PDB file of C-alpha atoms and ligand atoms in Angstrom:
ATOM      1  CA  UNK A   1      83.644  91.145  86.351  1.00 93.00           C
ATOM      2  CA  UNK A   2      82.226  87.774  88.188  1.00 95.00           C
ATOM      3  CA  UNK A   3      82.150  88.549  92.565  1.00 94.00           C
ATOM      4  CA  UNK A   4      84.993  85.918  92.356  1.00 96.00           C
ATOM      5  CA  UNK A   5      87.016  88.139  90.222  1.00 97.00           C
ATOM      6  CA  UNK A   6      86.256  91.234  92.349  1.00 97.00           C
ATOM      7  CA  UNK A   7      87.045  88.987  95.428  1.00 96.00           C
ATOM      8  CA  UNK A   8      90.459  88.873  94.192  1.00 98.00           C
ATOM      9  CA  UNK A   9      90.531  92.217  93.274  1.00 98.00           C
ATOM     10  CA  UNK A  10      89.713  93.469  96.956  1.00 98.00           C
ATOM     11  CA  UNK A  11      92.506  91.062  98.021  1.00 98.00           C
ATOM     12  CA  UNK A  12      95.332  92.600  95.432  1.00 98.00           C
ATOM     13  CA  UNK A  13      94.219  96.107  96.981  1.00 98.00           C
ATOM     14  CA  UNK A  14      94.442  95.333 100.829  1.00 98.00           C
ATOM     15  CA  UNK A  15      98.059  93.510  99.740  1.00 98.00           C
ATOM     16  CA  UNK A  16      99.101  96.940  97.938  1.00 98.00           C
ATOM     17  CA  UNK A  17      98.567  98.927 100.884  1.00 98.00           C
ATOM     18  CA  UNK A  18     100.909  97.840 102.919  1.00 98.00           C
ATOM     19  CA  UNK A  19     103.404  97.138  99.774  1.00 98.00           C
ATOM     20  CA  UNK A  20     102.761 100.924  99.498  1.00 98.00           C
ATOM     21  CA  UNK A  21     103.963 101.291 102.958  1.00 98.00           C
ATOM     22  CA  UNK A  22     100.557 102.976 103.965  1.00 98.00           C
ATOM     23  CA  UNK A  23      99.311 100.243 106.177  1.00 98.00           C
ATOM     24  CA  UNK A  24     101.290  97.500 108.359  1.00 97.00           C
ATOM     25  CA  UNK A  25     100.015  94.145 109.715  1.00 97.00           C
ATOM     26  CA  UNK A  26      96.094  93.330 109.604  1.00 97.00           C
ATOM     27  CA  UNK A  27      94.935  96.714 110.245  1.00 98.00           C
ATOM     28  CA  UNK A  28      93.209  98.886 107.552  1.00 98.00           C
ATOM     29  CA  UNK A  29      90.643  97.269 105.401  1.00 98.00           C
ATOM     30  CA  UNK A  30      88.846  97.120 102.011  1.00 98.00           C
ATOM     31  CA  UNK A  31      85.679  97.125 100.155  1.00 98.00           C
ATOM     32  CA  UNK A  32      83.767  97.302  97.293  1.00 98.00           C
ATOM     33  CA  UNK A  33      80.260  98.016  96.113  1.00 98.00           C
ATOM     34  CA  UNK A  34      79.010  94.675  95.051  1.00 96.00           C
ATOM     35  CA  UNK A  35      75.089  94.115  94.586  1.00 95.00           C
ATOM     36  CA  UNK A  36      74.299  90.907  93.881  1.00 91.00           C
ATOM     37  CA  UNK A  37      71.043  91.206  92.068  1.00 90.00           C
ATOM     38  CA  UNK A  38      69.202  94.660  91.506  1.00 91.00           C
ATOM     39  CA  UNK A  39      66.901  94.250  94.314  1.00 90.00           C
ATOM     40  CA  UNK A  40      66.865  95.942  97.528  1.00 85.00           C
ATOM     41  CA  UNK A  41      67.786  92.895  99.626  1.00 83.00           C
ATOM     42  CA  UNK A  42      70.637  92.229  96.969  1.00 88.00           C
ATOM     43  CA  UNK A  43      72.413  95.680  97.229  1.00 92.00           C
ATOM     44  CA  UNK A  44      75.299  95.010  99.234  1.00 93.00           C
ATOM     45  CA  UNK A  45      79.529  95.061  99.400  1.00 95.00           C
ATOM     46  CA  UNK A  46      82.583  93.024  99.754  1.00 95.00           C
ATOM     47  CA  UNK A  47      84.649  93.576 102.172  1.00 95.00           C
ATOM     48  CA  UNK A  48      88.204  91.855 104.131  1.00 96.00           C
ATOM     49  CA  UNK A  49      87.999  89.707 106.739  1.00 94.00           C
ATOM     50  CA  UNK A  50      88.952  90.402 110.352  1.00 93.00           C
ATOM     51  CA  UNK A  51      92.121  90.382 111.775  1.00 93.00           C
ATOM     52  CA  UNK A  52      93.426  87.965 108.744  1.00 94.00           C
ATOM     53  CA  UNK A  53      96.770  88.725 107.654  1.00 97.00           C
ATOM     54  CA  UNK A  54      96.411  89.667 103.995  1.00 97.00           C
ATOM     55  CA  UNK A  55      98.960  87.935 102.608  1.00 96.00           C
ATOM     56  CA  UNK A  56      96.952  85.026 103.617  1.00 94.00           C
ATOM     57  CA  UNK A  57      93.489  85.946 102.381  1.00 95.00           C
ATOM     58  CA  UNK A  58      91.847  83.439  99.864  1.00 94.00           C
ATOM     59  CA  UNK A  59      88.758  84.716  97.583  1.00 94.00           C
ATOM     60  CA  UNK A  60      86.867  82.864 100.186  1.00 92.00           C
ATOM     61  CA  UNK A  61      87.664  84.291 102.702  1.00 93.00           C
ATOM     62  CA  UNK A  62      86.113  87.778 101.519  1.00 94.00           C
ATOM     63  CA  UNK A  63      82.855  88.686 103.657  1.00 92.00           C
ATOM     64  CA  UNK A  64      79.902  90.028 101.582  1.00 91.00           C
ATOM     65  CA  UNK A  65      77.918  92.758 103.469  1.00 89.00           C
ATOM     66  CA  UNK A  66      74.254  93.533 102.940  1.00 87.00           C
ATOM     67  CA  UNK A  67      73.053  97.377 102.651  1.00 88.00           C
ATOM     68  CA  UNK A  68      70.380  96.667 104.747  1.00 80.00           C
ATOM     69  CA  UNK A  69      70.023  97.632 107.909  1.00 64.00           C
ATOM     70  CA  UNK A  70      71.444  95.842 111.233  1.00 59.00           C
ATOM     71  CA  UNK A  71      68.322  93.658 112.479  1.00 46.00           C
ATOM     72  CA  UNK A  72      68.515  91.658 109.294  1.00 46.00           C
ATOM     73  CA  UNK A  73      72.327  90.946 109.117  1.00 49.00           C
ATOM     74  CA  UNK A  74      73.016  89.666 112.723  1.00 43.00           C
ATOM     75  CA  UNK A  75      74.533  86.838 112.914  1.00 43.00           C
ATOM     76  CA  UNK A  76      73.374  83.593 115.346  1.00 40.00           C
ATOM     77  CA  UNK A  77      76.372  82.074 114.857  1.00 43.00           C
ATOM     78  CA  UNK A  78      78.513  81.507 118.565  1.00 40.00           C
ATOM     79  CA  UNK A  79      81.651  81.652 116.518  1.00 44.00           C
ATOM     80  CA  UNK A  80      81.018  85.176 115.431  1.00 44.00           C
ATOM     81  CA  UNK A  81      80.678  88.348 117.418  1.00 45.00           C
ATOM     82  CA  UNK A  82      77.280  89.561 117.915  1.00 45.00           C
ATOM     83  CA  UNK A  83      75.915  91.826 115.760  1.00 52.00           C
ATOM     84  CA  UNK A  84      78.632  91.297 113.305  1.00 55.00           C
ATOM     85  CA  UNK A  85      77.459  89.664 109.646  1.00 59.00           C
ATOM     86  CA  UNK A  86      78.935  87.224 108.214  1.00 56.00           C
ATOM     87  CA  UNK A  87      79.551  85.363 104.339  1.00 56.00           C
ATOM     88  CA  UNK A  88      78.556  82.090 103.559  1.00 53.00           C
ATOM     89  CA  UNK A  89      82.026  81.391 104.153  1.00 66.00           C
ATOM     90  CA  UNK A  90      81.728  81.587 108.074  1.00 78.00           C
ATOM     91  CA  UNK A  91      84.585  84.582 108.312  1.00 88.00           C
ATOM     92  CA  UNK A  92      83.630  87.652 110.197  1.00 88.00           C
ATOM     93  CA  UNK A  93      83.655  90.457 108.179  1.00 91.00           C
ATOM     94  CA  UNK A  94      85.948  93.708 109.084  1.00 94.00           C
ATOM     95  CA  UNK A  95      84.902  95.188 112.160  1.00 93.00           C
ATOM     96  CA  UNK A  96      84.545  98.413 110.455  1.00 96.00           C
ATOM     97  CA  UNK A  97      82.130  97.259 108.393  1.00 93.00           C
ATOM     98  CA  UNK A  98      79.955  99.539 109.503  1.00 94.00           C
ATOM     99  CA  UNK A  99      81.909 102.805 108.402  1.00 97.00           C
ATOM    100  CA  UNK A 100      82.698 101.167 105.075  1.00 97.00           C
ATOM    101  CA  UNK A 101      78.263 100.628 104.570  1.00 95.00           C
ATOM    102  CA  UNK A 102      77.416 103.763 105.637  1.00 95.00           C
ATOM    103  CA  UNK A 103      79.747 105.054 103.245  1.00 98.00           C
ATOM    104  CA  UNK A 104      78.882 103.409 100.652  1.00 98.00           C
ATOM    105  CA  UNK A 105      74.631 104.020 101.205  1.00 96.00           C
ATOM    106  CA  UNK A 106      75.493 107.307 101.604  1.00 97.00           C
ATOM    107  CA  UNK A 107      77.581 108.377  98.802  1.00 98.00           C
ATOM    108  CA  UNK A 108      76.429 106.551  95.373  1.00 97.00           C
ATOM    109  CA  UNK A 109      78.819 108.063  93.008  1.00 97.00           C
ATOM    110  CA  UNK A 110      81.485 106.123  95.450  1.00 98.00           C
ATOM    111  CA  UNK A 111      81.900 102.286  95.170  1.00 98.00           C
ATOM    112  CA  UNK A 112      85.427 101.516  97.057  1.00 98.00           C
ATOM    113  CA  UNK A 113      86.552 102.557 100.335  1.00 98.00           C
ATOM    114  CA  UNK A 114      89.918 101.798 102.053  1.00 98.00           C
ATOM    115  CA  UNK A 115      90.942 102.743 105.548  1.00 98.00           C
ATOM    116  CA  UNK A 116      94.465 102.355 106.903  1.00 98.00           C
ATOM    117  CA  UNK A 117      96.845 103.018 109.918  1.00 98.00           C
ATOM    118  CA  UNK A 118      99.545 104.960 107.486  1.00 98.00           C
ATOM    119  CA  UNK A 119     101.985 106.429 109.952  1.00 98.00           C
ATOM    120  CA  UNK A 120     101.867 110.038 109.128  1.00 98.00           C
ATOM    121  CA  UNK A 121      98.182 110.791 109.254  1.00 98.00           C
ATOM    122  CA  UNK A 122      97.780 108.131 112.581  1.00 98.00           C
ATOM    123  CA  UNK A 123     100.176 110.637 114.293  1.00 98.00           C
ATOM    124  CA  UNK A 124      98.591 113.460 112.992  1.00 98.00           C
ATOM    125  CA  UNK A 125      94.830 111.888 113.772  1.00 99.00           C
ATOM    126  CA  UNK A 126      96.578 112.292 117.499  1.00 98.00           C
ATOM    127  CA  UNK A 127      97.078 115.917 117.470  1.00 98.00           C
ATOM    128  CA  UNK A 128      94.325 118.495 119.143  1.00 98.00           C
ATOM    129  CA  UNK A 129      94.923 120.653 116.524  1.00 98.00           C
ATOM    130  CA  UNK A 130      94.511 118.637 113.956  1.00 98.00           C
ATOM    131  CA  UNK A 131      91.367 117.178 115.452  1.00 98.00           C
ATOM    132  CA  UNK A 132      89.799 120.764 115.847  1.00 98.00           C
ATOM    133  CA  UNK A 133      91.078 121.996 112.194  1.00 98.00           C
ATOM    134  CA  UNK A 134      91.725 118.920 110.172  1.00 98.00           C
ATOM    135  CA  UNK A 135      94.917 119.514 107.451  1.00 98.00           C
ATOM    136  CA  UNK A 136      94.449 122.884 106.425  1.00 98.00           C
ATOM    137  CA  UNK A 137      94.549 123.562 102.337  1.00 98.00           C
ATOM    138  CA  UNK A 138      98.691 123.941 102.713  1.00 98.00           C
ATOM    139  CA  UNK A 139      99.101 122.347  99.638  1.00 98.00           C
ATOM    140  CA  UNK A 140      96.807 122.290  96.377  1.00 97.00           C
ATOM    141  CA  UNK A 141      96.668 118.790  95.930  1.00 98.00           C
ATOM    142  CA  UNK A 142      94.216 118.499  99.275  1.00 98.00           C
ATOM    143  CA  UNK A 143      91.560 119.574  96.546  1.00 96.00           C
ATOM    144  CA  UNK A 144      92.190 115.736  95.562  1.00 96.00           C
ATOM    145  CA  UNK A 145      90.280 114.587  98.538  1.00 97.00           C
ATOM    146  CA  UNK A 146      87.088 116.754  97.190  1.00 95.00           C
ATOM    147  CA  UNK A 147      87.375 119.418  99.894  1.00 95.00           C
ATOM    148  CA  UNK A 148      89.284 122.095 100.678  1.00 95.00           C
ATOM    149  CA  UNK A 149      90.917 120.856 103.983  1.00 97.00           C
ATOM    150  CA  UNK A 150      90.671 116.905 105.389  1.00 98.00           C
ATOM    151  CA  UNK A 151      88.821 117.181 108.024  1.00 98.00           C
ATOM    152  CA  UNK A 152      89.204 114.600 110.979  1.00 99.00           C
ATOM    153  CA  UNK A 153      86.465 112.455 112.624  1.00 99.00           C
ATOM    154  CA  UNK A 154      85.709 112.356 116.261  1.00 98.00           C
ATOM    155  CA  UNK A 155      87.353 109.906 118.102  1.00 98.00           C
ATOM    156  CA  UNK A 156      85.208 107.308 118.834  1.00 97.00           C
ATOM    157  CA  UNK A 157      85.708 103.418 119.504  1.00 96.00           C
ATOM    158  CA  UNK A 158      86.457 101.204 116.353  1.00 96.00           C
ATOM    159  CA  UNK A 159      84.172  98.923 114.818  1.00 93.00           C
ATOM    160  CA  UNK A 160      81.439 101.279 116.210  1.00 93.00           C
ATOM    161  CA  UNK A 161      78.380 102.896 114.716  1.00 92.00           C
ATOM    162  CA  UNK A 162      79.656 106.322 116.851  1.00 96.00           C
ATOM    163  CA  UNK A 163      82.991 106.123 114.578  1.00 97.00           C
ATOM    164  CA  UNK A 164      80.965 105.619 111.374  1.00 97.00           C
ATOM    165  CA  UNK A 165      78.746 108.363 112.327  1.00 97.00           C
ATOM    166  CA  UNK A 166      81.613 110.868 112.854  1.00 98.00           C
ATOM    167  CA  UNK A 167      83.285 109.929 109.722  1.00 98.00           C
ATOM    168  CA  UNK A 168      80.170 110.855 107.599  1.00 98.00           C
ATOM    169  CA  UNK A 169      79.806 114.287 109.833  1.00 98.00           C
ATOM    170  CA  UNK A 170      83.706 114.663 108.601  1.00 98.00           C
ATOM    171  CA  UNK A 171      82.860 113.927 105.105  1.00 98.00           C
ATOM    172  CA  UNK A 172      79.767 115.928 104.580  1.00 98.00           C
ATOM    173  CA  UNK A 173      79.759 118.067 101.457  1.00 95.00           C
ATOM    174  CA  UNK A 174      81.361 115.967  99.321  1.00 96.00           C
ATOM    175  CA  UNK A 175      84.591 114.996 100.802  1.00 98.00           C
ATOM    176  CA  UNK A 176      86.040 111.584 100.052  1.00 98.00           C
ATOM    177  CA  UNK A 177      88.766 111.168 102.404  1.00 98.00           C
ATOM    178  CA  UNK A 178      89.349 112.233 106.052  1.00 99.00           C
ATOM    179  CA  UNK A 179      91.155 111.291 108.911  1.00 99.00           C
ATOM    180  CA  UNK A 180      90.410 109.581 112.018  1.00 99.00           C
ATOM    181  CA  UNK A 181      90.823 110.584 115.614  1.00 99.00           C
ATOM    182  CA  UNK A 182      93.699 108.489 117.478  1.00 98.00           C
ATOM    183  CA  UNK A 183      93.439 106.031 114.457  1.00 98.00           C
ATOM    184  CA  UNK A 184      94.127 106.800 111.041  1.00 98.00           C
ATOM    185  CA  UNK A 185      92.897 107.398 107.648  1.00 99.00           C
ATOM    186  CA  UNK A 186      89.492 106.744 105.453  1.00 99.00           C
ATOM    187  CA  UNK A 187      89.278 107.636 101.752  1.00 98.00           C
ATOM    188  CA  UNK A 188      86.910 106.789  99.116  1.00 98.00           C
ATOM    189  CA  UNK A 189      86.833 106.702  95.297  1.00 98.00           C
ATOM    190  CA  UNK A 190      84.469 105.516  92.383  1.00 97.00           C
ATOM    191  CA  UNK A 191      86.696 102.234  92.734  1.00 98.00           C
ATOM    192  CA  UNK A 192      89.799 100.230  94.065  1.00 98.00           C
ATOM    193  CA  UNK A 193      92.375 101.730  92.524  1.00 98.00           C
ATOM    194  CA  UNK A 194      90.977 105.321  92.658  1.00 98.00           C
ATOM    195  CA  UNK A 195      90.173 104.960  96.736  1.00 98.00           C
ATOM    196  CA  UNK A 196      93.853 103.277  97.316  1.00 98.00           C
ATOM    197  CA  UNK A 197      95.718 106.605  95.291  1.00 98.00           C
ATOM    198  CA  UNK A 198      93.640 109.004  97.648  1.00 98.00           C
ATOM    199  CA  UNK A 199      94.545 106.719 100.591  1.00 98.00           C
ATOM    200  CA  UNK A 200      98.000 106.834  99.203  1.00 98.00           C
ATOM    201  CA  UNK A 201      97.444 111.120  98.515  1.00 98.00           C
ATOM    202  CA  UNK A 202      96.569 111.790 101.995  1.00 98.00           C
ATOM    203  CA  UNK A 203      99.049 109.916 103.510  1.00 98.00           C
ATOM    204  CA  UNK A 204     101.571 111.844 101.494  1.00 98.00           C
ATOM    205  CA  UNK A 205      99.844 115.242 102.391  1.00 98.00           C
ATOM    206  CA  UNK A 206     100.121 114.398 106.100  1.00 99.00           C
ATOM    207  CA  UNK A 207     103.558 113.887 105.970  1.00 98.00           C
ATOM    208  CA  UNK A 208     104.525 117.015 104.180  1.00 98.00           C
ATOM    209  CA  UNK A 209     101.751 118.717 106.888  1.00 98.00           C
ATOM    210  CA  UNK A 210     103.577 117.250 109.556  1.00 98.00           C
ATOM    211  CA  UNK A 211     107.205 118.479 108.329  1.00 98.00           C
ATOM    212  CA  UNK A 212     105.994 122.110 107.778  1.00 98.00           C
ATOM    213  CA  UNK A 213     104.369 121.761 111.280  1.00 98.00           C
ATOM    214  CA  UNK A 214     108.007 121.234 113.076  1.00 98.00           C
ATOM    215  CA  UNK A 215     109.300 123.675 110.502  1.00 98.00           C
ATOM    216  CA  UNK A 216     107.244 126.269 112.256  1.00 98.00           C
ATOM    217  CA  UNK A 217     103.720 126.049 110.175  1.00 97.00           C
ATOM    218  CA  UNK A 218     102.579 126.778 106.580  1.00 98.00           C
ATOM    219  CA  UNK A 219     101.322 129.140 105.060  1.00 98.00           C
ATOM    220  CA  UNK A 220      97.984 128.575 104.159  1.00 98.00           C
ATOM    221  CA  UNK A 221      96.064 128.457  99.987  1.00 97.00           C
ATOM    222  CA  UNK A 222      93.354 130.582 100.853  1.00 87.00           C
ATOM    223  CA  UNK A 223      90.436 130.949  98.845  1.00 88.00           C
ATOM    224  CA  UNK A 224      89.997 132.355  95.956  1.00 94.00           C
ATOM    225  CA  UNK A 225      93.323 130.104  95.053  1.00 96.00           C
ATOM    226  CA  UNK A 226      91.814 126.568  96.293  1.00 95.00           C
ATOM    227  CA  UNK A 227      88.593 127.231  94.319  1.00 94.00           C
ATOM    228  CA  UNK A 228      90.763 127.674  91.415  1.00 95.00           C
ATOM    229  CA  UNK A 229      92.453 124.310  91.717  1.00 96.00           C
ATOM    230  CA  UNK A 230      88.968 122.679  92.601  1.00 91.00           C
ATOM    231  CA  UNK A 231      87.692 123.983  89.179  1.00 92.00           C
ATOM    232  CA  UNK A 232      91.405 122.883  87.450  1.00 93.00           C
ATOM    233  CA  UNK A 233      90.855 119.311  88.707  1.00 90.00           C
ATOM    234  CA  UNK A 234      87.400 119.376  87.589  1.00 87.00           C
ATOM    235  CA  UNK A 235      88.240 119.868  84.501  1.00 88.00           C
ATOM    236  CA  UNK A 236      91.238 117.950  84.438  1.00 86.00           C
ATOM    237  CA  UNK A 237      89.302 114.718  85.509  1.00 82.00           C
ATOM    238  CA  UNK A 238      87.031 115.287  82.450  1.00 83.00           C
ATOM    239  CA  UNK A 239      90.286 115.589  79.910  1.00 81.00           C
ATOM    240  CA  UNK A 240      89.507 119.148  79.402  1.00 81.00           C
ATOM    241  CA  UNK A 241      92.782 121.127  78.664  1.00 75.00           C
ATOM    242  CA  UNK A 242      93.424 123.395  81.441  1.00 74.00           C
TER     243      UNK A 242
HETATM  244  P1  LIG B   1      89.731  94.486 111.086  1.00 92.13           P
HETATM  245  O1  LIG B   1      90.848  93.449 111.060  1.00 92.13           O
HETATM  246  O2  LIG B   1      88.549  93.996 111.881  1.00 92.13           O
HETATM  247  O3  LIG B   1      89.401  94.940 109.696  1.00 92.13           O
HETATM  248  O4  LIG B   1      90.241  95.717 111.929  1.00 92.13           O
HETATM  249  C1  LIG B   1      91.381  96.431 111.568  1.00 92.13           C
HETATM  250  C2  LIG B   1      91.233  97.885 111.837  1.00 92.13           C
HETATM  251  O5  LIG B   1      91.999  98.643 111.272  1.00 92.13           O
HETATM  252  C3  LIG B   1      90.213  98.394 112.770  1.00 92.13           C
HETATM  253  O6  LIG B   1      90.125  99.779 112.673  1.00 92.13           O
END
């Protein structure tokens, strides 16, 4: 695949979530690993511009993002914010930018991350219960999202290092999706379409969670059942018959 090809790719994926119905507007975003020679100072992803409304966004207009840390990526540039890098093509990248790095440098076995502002786990992100105990293992298919329960991040300011920190302390052990205090949704996969079908997952999950909820609560998959499906969909993801 040429960058230009996975430019276009990153657009058809921030266009499909909110044809999916899991995102509205020009919030969310998307990247995608993309290292642009094997070096360290070429290790880096792409990722959408801010506040452009996708169904605008041009291959140009995708922002690449060096891994590197923040000294060497600020930008000088009075048009941009500070602190904020940009792409030869002058757009700012995503203000979450940083979540979507520190994701990335974090976790190599993941190379696409999308976040959006799907309806049911935003309203469910706003919920002190949810914020203490995340969405419970109610259902088996919250194994998808690599842990037992989807945790939820500490609220913290978008765009900020504080809200990429408390993602990664809500994805620790091996999680690849989680929600977002007062905001929404994060989720993570080994690429595009992968991360958009978890997004897609745990949007789904929070809705069912927050039916059962005015239903009067679920009951809850306790372990040993949960480690059961965790081992199923181990197997299952290497074509193993179950
Ligand atoms: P950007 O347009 O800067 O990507 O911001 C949208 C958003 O969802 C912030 O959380």
């Amino acid at each position: 695949m040429t960058e230009f090809q996975a430019r276009q790719q990153l657009i058809d994926h921030a266009r499909a979530m909110n044809a999916l119905g899991i995102n509205h507007g020009k919030a969310g975003n998307v990247s995608l690993r993309w290292d642009r020679s094997k070096t360290p100072e070429g290790a880096g992803l792409l990722i959408t511009p801010s506040a452009l409304a996708y169904d605008r966004l041009q291959p140009r207009d995708i922002v690449w993002v060096s891994m590197r840390p923040d000294p060497d990526l600020v930008a000088t540039d009075s048009e941009t914010l500070p602190d904020t890098p940009v792409f030869d093509g002058g757009r700012r990248a995503s203000s979450e930018w940083r979540m979507h790095r520190d994701l990335l440098r974090a976790r190599p076995e993941l190379s696409a991350v999308v976040h959006t502002h799907s309806r049911h786990a935003a309203a469910l992100s706003c919920l002190a219960k949810v914020q203490r105990e995340g969405i419970p293992p109610f259902h088996y298919m919250i194994a998808l999202s690599g842990a037992s329960r989807i945790a939820c991040a500490a609220y913290a300011r978008f765009g900020t290092q504080a809200l990429s920190e408390a993602m990664l302390d809500a994805l620790a052990g091996g999680a690849m999706a989680c929600l977002l205090a007062h905001h929404g949704l994060i989720a993570a996969g080994p690429d595009l379409p992968s991360a958009l079908a978890l997004a897609e997952e745990v949007e789904a999950l929070a809705a069912m969670y927050a039916i059962t909820l005015t239903l009067g609560g679920p009951a809850i998959l306790e372990n040993p059942a949960m480690d059961a499906v965790e081992q199923a969909f181990a197997a299952y993801r290497s074509g193993q018959a179950l």
